[in-house]
Tab-separated table of C-alpha atoms in Angstrom:
chain	number	residue	atom	x	y	z
A	210	MET	CA	0.000	0.000	0.000
A	211	GLY	CA	0.924	3.647	-0.066
A	212	GLU	CA	2.108	6.278	2.322
A	213	LEU	CA	-1.302	7.513	3.496
A	214	PRO	CA	-2.769	5.694	6.501
A	215	ASN	CA	-5.429	3.232	5.359
A	216	ALA	CA	-7.558	3.891	8.446
A	217	VAL	CA	-7.857	7.587	7.627
A	218	ILE	CA	-8.816	6.969	3.998
A	219	LYS	CA	-11.241	4.226	5.013
A	220	ARG	CA	-12.904	6.523	7.542
A	221	LEU	CA	-13.237	9.335	4.984
A	222	VAL	CA	-14.608	7.076	2.252
A	223	SER	CA	-17.077	5.469	4.637
A	224	LYS	CA	-18.154	8.857	6.008
A	225	HIS	CA	-18.783	10.306	2.560
A	226	ALA	CA	-20.406	7.098	1.306
A	227	GLY	CA	-23.190	7.293	3.883
A	228	GLY	CA	-21.544	4.939	6.357
A	229	LEU	CA	-21.218	2.021	3.938
A	230	ARG	CA	-18.414	-0.446	4.502
A	231	VAL	CA	-15.353	-0.284	2.256
A	232	SER	CA	-13.817	-3.384	0.678
A	233	ALA	CA	-10.069	-3.927	0.787
A	234	THR	CA	-9.703	-3.433	-2.947
A	235	ALA	CA	-11.834	-0.283	-2.888
A	236	LEU	CA	-9.685	1.050	-0.066
A	237	GLU	CA	-6.538	0.288	-2.058
A	238	LYS	CA	-7.914	2.201	-5.065
A	239	ALA	CA	-8.974	5.126	-2.868
A	240	VAL	CA	-5.492	5.350	-1.312
A	241	GLU	CA	-3.904	5.288	-4.778
A	242	ALA	CA	-6.268	8.010	-5.999
A	243	ALA	CA	-5.674	10.215	-2.953
A	244	GLU	CA	-1.905	9.875	-3.245
A	245	SER	CA	-2.045	10.636	-6.964
A	246	TYR	CA	-4.142	13.747	-6.347
A	247	ILE	CA	-1.830	14.982	-3.582
A	248	ALA	CA	1.219	14.385	-5.798
A	249	ARG	CA	-0.302	16.436	-8.651
A	250	LEU	CA	-1.365	19.119	-6.181
A	251	ALA	CA	2.143	19.322	-4.720
A	252	GLN	CA	3.745	19.554	-8.154
A	253	GLU	CA	1.462	22.402	-9.193
A	254	ALA	CA	2.013	24.182	-5.863
A	255	GLN	CA	5.767	23.822	-6.338
A	256	LYS	CA	5.501	25.438	-9.768
A	257	ALA	CA	3.556	28.346	-8.281
A	258	ALA	CA	6.106	28.840	-5.488
A	259	GLU	CA	9.034	28.687	-7.904
A	260	ALA	CA	7.316	31.151	-10.243
A	261	ASP	CA	7.235	33.582	-7.308
A	262	LYS	CA	10.914	32.767	-6.593
A	263	ARG	CA	10.183	31.127	-3.230
A	264	LYS	CA	11.437	27.900	-1.703
A	265	THR	CA	8.383	27.549	0.511
A	266	VAL	CA	4.961	26.350	-0.615
A	267	MET	CA	2.349	28.716	0.797
A	268	ASP	CA	-1.398	28.351	1.196
A	269	SER	CA	-1.886	30.577	-1.853
A	270	ASP	CA	0.167	28.085	-3.906
A	271	ILE	CA	-2.103	25.265	-2.779
A	272	ALA	CA	-5.161	27.355	-3.690
A	273	LYS	CA	-3.743	28.006	-7.169
A	274	ALA	CA	-2.892	24.327	-7.553
A	275	ARG	CA	-6.424	23.296	-6.545
A	276	SER	CA	-7.876	25.453	-9.286
A	277	THR	CA	-5.539	23.802	-11.808
A	278	VAL	CA	-5.703	20.193	-10.609
A	279	GLY	CA	-9.325	20.228	-9.545
C-alpha cells in the first residue's frame, strides 16, 4: 500500500459514502487516488512557489494548484 494511513482513507470514504463499509480493494484504489491527487497538487504548488521565486509552498500556492488540478 501507499504512504497515506489506510484507516484515515477508510474513515473518509465510509463517512462520505453514507456509512457504507469499504472493501479492501476499494480502499486500495482510494489510497492510490488520494496519493495521486496529492502528488499532482504538490507539483502544481511547487511550480507556483518557484514562479514567485520562493522555496516555501504557501497556502496561496495550494489554492492556485487546486484550481488547476481540480
